[in-house]
PDB file of C-alpha atoms in Angstrom:
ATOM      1  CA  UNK A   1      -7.204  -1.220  15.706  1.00  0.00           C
ATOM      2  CA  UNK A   2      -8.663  -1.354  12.460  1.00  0.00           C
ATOM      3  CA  UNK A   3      -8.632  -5.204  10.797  1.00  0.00           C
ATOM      4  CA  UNK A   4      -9.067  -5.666   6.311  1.00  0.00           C
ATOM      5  CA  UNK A   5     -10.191  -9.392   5.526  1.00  0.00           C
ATOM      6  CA  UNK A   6      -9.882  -9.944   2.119  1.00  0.00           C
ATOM      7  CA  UNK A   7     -11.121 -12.737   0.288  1.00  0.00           C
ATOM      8  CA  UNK A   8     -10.615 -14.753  -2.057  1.00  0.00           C
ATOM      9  CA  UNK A   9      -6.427 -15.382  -1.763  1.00  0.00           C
ATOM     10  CA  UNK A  10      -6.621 -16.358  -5.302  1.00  0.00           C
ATOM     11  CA  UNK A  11      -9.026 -16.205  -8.352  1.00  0.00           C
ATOM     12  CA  UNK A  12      -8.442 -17.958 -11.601  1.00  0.00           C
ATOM     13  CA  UNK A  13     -11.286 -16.963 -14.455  1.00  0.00           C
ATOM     14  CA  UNK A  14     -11.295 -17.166 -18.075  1.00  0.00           C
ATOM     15  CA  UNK A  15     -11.107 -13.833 -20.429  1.00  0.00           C
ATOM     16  CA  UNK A  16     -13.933 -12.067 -20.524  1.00  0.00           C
ATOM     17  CA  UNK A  17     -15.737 -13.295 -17.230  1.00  0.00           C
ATOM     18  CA  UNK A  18     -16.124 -11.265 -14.345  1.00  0.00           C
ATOM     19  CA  UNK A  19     -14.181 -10.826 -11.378  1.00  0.00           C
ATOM     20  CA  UNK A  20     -15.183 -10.108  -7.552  1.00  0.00           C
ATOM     21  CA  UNK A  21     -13.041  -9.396  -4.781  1.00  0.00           C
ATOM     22  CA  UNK A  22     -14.238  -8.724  -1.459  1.00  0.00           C
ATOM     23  CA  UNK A  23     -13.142  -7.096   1.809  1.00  0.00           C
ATOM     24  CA  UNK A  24     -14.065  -6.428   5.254  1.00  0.00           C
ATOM     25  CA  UNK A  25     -12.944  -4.376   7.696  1.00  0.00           C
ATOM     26  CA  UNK A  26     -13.802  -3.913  11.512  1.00  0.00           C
ATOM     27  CA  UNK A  27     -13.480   0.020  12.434  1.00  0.00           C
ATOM     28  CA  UNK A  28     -16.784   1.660  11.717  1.00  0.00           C
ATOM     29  CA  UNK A  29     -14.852   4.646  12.031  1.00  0.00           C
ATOM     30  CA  UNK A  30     -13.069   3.728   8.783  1.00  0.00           C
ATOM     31  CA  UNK A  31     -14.276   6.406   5.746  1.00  0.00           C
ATOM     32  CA  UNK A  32     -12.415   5.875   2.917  1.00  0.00           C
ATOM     33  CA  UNK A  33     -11.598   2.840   1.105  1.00  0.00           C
ATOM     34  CA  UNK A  34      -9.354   2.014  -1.619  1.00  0.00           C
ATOM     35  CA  UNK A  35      -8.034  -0.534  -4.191  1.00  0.00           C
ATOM     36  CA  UNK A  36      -4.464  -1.350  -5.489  1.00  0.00           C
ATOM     37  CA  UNK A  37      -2.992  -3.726  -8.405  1.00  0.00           C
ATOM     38  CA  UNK A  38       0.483  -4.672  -8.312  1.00  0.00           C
ATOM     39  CA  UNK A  39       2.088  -6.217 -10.662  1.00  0.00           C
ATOM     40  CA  UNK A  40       5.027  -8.714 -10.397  1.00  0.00           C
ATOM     41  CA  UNK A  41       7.849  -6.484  -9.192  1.00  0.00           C
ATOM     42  CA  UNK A  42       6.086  -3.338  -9.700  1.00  0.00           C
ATOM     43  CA  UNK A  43       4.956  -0.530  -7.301  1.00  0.00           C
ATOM     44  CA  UNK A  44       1.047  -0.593  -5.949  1.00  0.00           C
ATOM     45  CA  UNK A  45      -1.068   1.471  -8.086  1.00  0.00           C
ATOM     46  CA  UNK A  46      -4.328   3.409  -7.234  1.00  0.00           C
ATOM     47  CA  UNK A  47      -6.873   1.922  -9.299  1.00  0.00           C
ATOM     48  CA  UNK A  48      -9.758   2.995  -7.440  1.00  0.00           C
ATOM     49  CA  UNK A  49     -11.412   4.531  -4.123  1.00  0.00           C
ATOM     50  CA  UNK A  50     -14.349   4.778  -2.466  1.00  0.00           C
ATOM     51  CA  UNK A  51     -15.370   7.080   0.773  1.00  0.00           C
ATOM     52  CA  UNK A  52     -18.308   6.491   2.836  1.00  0.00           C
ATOM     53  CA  UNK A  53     -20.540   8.521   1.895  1.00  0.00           C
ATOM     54  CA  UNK A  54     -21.053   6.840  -1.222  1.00  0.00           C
ATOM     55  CA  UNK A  55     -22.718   3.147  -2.090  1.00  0.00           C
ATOM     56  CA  UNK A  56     -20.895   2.326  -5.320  1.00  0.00           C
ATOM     57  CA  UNK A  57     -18.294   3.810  -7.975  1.00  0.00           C
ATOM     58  CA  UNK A  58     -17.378   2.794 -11.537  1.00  0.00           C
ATOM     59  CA  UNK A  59     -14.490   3.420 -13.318  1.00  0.00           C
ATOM     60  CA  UNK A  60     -14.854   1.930 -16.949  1.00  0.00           C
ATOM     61  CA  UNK A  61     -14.970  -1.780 -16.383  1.00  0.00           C
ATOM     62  CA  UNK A  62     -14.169  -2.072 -12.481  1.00  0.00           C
ATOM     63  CA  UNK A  63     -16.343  -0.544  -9.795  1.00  0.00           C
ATOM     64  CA  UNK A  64     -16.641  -0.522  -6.056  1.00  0.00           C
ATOM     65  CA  UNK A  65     -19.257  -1.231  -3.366  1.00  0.00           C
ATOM     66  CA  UNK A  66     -19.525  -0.459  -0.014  1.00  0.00           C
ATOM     67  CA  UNK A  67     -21.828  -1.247   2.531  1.00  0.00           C
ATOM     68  CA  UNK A  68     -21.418   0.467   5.703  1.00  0.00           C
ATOM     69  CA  UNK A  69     -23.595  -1.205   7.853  1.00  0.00           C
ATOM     70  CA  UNK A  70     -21.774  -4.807   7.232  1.00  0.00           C
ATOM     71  CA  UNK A  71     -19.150  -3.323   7.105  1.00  0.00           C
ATOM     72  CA  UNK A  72     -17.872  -4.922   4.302  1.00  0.00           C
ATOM     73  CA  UNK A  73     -16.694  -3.477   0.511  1.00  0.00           C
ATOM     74  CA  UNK A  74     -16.344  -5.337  -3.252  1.00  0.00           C
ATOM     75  CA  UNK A  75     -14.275  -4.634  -6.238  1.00  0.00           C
ATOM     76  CA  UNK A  76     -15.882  -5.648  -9.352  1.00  0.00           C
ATOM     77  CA  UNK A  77     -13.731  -6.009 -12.808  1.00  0.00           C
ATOM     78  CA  UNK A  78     -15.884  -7.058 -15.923  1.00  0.00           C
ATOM     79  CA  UNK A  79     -15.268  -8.061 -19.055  1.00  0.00           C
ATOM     80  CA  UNK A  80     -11.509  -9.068 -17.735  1.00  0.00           C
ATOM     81  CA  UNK A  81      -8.466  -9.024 -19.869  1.00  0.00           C
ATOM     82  CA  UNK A  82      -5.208 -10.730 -19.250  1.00  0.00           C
ATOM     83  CA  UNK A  83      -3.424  -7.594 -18.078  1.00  0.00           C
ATOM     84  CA  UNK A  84      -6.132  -7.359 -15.584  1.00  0.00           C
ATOM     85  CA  UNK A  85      -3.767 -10.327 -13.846  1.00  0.00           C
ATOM     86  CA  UNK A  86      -2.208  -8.998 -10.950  1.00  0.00           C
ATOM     87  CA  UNK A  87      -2.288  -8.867  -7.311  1.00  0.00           C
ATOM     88  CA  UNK A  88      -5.310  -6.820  -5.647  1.00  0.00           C
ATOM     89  CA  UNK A  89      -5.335  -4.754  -2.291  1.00  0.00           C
ATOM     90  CA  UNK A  90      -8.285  -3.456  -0.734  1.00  0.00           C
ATOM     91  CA  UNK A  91      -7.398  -1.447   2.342  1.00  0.00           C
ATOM     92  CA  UNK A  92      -9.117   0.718   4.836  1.00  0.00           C
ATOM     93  CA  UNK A  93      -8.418   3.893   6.335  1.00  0.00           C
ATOM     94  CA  UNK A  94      -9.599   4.797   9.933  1.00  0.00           C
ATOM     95  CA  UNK A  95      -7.909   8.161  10.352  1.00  0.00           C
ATOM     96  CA  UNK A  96      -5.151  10.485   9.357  1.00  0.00           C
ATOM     97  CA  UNK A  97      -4.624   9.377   6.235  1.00  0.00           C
ATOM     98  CA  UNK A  98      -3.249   5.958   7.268  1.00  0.00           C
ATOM     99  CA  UNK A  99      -3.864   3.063   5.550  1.00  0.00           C
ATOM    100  CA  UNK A 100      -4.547  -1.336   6.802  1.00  0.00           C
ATOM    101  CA  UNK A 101      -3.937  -3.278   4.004  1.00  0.00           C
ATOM    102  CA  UNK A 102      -5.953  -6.852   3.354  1.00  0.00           C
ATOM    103  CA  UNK A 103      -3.482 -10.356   2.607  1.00  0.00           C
ATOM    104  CA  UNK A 104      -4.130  -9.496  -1.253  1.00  0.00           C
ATOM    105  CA  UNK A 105      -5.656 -11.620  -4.118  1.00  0.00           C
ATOM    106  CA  UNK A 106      -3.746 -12.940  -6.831  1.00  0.00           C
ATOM    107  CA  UNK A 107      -5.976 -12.729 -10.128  1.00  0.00           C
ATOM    108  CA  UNK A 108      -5.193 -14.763 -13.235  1.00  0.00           C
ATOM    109  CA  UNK A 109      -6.999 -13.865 -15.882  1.00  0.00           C
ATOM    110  CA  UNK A 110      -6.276 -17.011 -18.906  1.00  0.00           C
ATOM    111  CA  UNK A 111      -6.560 -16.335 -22.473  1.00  0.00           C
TER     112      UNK A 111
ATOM    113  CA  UNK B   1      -0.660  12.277  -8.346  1.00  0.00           C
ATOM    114  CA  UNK B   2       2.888  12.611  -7.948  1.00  0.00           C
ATOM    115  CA  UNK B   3       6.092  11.454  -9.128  1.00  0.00           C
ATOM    116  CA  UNK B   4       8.259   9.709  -6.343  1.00  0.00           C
ATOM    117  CA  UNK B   5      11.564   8.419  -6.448  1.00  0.00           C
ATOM    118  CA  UNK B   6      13.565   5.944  -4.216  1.00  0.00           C
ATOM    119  CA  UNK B   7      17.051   5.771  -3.585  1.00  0.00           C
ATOM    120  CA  UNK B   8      19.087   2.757  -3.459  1.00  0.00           C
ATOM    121  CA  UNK B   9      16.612   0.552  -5.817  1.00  0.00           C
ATOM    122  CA  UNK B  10      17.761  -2.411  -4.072  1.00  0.00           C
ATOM    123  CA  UNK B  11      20.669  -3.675  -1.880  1.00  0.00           C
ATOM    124  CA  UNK B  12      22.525  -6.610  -0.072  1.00  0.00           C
ATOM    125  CA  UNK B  13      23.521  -5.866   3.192  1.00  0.00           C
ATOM    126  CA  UNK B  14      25.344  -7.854   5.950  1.00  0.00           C
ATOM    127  CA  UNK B  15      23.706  -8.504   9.584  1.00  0.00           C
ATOM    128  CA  UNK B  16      24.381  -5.972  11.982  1.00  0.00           C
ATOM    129  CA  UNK B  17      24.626  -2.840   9.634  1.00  0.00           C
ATOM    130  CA  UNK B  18      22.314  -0.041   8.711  1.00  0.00           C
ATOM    131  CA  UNK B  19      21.069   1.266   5.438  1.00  0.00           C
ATOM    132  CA  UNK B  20      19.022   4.117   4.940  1.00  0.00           C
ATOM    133  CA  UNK B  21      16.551   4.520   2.047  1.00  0.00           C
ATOM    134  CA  UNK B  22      15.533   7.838   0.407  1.00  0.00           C
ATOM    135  CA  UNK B  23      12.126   8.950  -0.276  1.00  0.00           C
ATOM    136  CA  UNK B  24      12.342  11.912  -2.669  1.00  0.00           C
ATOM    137  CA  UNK B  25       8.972  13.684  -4.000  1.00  0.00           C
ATOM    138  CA  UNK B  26       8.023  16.384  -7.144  1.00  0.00           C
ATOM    139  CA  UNK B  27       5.828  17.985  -4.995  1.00  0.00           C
ATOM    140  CA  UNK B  28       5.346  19.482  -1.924  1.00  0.00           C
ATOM    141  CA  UNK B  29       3.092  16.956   0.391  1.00  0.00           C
ATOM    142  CA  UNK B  30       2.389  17.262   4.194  1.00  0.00           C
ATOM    143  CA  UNK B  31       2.261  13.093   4.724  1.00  0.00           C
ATOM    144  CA  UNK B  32       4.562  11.050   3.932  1.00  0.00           C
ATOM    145  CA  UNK B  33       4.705   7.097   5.305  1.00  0.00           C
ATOM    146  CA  UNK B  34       6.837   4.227   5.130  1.00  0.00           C
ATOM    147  CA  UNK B  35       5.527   0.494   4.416  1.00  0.00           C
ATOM    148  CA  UNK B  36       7.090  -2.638   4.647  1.00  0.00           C
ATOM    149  CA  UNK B  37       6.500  -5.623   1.934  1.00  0.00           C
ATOM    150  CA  UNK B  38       7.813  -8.728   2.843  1.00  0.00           C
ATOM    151  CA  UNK B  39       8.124 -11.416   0.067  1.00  0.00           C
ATOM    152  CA  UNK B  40       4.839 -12.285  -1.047  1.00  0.00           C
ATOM    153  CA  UNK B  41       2.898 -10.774   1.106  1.00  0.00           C
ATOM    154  CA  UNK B  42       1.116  -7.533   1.904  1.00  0.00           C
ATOM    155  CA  UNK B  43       2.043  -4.110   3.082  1.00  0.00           C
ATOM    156  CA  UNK B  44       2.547  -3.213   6.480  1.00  0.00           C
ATOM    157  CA  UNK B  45       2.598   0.383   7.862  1.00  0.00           C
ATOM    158  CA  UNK B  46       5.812   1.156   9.531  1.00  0.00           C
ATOM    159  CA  UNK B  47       5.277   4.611  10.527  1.00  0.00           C
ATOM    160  CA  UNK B  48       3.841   8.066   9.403  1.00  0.00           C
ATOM    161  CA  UNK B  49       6.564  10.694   8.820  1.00  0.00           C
ATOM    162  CA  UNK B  50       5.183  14.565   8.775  1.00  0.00           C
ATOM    163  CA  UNK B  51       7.394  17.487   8.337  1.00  0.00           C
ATOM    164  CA  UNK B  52       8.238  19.476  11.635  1.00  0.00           C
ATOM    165  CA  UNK B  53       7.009  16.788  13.986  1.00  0.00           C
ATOM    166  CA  UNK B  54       8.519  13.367  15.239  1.00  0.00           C
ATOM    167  CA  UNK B  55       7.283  10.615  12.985  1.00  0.00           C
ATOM    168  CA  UNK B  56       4.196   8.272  14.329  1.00  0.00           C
ATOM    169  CA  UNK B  57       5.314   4.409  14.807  1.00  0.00           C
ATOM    170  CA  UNK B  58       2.819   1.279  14.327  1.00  0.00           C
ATOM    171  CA  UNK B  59       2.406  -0.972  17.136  1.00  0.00           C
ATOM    172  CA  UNK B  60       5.335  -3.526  16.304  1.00  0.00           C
ATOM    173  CA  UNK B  61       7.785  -0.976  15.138  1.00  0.00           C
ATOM    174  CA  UNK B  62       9.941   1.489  17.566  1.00  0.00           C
ATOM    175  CA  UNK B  63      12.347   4.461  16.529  1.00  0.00           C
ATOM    176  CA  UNK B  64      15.556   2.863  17.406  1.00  0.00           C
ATOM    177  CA  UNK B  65      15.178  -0.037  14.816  1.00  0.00           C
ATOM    178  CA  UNK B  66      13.459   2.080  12.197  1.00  0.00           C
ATOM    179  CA  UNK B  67      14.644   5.504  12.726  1.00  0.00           C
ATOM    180  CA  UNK B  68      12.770   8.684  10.072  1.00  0.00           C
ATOM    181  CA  UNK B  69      13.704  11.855   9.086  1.00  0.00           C
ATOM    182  CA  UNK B  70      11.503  13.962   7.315  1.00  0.00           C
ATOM    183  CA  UNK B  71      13.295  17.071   7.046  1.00  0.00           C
ATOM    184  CA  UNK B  72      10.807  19.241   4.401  1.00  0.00           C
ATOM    185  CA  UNK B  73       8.027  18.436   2.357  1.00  0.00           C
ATOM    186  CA  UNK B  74       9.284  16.967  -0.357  1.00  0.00           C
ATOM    187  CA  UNK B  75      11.897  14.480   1.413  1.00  0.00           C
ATOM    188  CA  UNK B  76      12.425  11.731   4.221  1.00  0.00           C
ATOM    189  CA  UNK B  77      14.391   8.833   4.745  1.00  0.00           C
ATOM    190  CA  UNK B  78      13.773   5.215   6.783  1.00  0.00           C
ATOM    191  CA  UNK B  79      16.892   3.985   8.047  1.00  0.00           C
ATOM    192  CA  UNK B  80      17.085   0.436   8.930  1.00  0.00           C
ATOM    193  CA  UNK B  81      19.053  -0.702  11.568  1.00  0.00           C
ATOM    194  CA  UNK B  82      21.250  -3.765  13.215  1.00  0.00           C
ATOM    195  CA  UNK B  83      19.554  -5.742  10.427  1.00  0.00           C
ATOM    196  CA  UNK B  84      18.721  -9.013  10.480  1.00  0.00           C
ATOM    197  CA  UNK B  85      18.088 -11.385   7.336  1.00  0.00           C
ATOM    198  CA  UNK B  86      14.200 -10.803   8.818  1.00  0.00           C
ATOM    199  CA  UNK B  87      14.732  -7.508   7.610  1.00  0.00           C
ATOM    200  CA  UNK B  88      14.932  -8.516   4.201  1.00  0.00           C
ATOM    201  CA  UNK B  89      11.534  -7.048   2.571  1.00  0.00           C
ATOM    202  CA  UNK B  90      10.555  -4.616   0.081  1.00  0.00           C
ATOM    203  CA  UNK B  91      10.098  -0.979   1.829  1.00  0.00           C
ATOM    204  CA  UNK B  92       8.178   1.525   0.327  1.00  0.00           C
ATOM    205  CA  UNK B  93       7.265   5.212   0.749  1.00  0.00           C
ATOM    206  CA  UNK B  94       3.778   6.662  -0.066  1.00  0.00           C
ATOM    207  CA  UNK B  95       2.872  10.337  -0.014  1.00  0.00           C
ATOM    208  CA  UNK B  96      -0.937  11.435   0.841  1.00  0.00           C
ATOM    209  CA  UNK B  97      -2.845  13.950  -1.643  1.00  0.00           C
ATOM    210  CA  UNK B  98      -6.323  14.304  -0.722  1.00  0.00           C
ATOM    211  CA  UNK B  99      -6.585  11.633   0.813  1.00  0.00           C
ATOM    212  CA  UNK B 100      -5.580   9.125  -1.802  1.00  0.00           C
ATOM    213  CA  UNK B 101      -2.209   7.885  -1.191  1.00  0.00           C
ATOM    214  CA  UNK B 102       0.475   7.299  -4.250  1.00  0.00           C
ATOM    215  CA  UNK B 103       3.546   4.710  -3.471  1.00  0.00           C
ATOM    216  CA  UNK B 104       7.339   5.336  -4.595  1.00  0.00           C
ATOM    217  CA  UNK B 105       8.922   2.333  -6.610  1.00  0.00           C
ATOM    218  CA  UNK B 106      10.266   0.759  -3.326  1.00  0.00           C
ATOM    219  CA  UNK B 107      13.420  -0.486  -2.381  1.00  0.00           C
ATOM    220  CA  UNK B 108      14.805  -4.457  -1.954  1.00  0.00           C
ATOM    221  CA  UNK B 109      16.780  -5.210   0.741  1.00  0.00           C
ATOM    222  CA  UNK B 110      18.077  -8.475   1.245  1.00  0.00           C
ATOM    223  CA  UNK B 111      20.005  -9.066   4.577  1.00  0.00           C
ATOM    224  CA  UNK B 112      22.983 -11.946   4.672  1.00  0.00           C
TER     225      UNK B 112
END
């Protein structure tokens, strides 16, 4: 079955910098890929998707990027702000809607 | 998106009871699933509960332990059984709409 690495576990970076998250997942048959923040104690919220017919989305200040052929996707927040901190999911879906989460990454974004 | 409520917010249960959690949605939606959270870590699919059919299990999970009901499209419930305290975890429901996928508030349950 499908398999999400996600890496880093943990990123610490000052106001203002940039922020990268990346993910890879192991079903090529996997078409649609999306991102979650969750806050401490809160429910997962959408914050963006991508499917795979597409290279790269932006929303405001984050965006995604996918590359099919290693199989491997990026979330991209700039110009971060200390609400930004939060835990991130990326997660893969390879079929009927269903969802396989990566571990997370816990951002801290300091002041 | 949709609005989704879960019923009980949180409970502490003893070892060798059941609980079941509601899932209840503001809109009609064909797929409905159920997640587990354990502390501090990420989400786990339990199973995926459509309307009119028997819900689909992950490998891991079987119907006796984690028993669904999904009786229309706006409804379901996971019922946890015989718990242990390694049943203590968040779980969550999540409806689909177009293919983006929108999670209810969750529920604690702690297991003593």
């Amino acid at each position: 079955g499908e398999n999400v690495e996600q890496h880093p576990s943990t990123l610490s970076v000052q106001e203002g910098d940039s922020a990268v998250i990346k993910c890879t997942y192991s079903d090529s048959a996997s078409n649609y890929f999306p991102w979650y923040k969750q806050e401490l104690g809160k429910r997962p919220q959408l914050i963006i998707d991508i499917r795979s017919n597409v290279g790269e989305k932006k929303d405001q200040r984050i965006a995604v990027t996918l590359n099919k052929t290693a199989k491997h996707f990026s979330l991209h927040i700039t110009e971060t702000q200390p609400e930004d901190s939060a835990v991130y999911f990326c997660a893969a879906s390879p079929g009927f809607q269903k969802l396989v989460f990566g571990t997370g990454t816990r951002l801290l974004v300091s002041p | 998106s949709a609005v989704i409520s879960q019923k009980p917010s949180r409970d502490i249960c003893q070892r060798g009871t059941s609980l079941t959690i509601q899932c209840q949605v503001d809109s009609q939606v064909t797929m409905m699933f159920w997640y587990r959270q354990q502390p501090g870590q990420s989400l786990t699919l339990i199973a995926t509960a459509n309307q009119g059919s028997e819900a689909t299990y992950e490998s891991g999970f079987v119907i006796d332990k984690f028993p669904i009901s999904r009786p229309n499209l706006t409804f379901s419930t996971l019922t946890v059984s015989n718990m242990s305290p390694e049943d203590s975890s968040i779980y969550l429901c999540s409806v689909g709409i177009n293919r983006e996928q929108y999670f209810g508030p969750g529920t604690r349950l702690t297991v003593t």
